[in-house]
mmCIF file of C-alpha atoms in Angstrom:
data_model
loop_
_atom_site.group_PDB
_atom_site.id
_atom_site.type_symbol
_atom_site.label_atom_id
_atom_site.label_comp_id
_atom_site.label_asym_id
_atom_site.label_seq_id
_atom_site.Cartn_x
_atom_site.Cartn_y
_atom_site.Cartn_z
ATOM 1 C CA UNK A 1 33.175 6.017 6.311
ATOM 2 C CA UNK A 2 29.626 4.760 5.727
ATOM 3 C CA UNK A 3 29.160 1.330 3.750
ATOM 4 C CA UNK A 4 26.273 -0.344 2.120
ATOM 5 C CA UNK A 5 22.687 1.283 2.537
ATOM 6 C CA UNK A 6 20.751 2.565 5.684
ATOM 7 C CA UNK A 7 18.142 0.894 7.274
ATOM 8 C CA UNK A 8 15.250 3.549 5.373
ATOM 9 C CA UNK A 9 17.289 2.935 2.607
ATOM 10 C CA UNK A 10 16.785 -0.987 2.916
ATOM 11 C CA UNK A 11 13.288 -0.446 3.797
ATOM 12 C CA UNK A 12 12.482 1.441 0.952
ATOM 13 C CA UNK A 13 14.310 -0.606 -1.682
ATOM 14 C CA UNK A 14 12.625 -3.488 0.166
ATOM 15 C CA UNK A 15 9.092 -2.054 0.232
ATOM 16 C CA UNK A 16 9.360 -1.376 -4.277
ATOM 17 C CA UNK A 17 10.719 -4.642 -4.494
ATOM 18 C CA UNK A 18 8.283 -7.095 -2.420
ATOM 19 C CA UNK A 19 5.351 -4.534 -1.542
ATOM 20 C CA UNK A 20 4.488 -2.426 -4.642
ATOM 21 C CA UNK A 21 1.944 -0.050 -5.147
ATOM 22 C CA UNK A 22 -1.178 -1.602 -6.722
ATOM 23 C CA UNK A 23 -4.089 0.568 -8.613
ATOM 24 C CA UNK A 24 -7.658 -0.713 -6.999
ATOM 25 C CA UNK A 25 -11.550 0.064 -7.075
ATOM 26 C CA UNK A 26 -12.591 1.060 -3.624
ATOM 27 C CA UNK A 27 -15.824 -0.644 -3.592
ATOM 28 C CA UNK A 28 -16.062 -0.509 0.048
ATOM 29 C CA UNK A 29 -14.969 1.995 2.592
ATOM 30 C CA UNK A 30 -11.095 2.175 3.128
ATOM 31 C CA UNK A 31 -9.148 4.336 5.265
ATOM 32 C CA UNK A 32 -6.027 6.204 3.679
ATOM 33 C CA UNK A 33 -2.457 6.375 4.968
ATOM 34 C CA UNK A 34 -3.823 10.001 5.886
ATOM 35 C CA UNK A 35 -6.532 9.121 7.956
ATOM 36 C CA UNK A 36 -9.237 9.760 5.434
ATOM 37 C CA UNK A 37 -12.190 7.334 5.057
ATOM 38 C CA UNK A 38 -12.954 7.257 1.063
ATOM 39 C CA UNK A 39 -14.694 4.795 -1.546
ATOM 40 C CA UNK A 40 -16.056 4.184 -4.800
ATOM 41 C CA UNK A 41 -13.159 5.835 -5.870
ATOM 42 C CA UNK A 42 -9.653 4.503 -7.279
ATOM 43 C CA UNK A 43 -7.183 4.364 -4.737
ATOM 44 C CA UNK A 44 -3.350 2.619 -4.506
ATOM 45 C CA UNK A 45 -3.142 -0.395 -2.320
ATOM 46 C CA UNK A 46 -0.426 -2.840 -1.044
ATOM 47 C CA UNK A 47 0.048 -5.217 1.503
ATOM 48 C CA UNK A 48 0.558 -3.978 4.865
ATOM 49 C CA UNK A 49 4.139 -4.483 6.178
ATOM 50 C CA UNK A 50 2.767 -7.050 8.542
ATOM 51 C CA UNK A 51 0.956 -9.033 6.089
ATOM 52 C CA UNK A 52 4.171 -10.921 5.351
ATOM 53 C CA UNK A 53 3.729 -12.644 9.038
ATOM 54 C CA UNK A 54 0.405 -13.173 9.761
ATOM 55 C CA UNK A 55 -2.985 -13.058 8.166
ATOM 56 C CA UNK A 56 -5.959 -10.977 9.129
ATOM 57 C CA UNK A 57 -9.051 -13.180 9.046
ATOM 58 C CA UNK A 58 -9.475 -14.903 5.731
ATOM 59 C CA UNK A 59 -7.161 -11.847 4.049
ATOM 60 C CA UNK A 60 -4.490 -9.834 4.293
ATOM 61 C CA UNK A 61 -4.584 -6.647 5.572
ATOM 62 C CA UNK A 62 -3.977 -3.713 3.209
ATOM 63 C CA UNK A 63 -1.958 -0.094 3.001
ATOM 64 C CA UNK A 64 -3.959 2.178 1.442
ATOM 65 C CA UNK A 65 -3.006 6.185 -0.440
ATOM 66 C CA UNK A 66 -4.798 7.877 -2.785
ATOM 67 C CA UNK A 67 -3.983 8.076 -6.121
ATOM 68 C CA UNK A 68 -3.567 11.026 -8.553
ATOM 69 C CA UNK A 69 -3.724 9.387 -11.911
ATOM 70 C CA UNK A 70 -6.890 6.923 -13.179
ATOM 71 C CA UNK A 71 -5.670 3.432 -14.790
ATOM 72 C CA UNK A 72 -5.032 3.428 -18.499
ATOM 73 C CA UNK A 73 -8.236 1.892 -20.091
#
């Protein structure tokens, strides 16, 4: 008998709860979760699953995926 979630399942519920999908303006050159290197273009970003430890420079560093609908305007 299995109780309570699995560890993806924690993850995931985790990840929509503290690291959700944001819509953003790639004004400079990002790389997506599938190794493409885009810009000026929208794209979905969150903060990386380190970010919540340490801080990259003067930011946090950022997930990055491509997104298949533009923002309501």
């Amino acid at each position: 008998m299995i109780f309570g979630l699995s560890h993806s399942q924690k993850r995931e519920k985790f990840n929509a709860q503290y690291r959700p999908w944001h819509r953003w303006f790639a004004w400079y050159p990002v790389w997506l979760e599938d190794g493409r290197l885009v810009w000026l273009q929208w794209v979905d970003r969150r903060a990386s699953h380190d970010a919540t430890y340490y801080v990259v420079g003067l930011g946090v560093s950022f997930e990055y995926r491509e997104c298949f609908t533009l923002p309501q305007t």
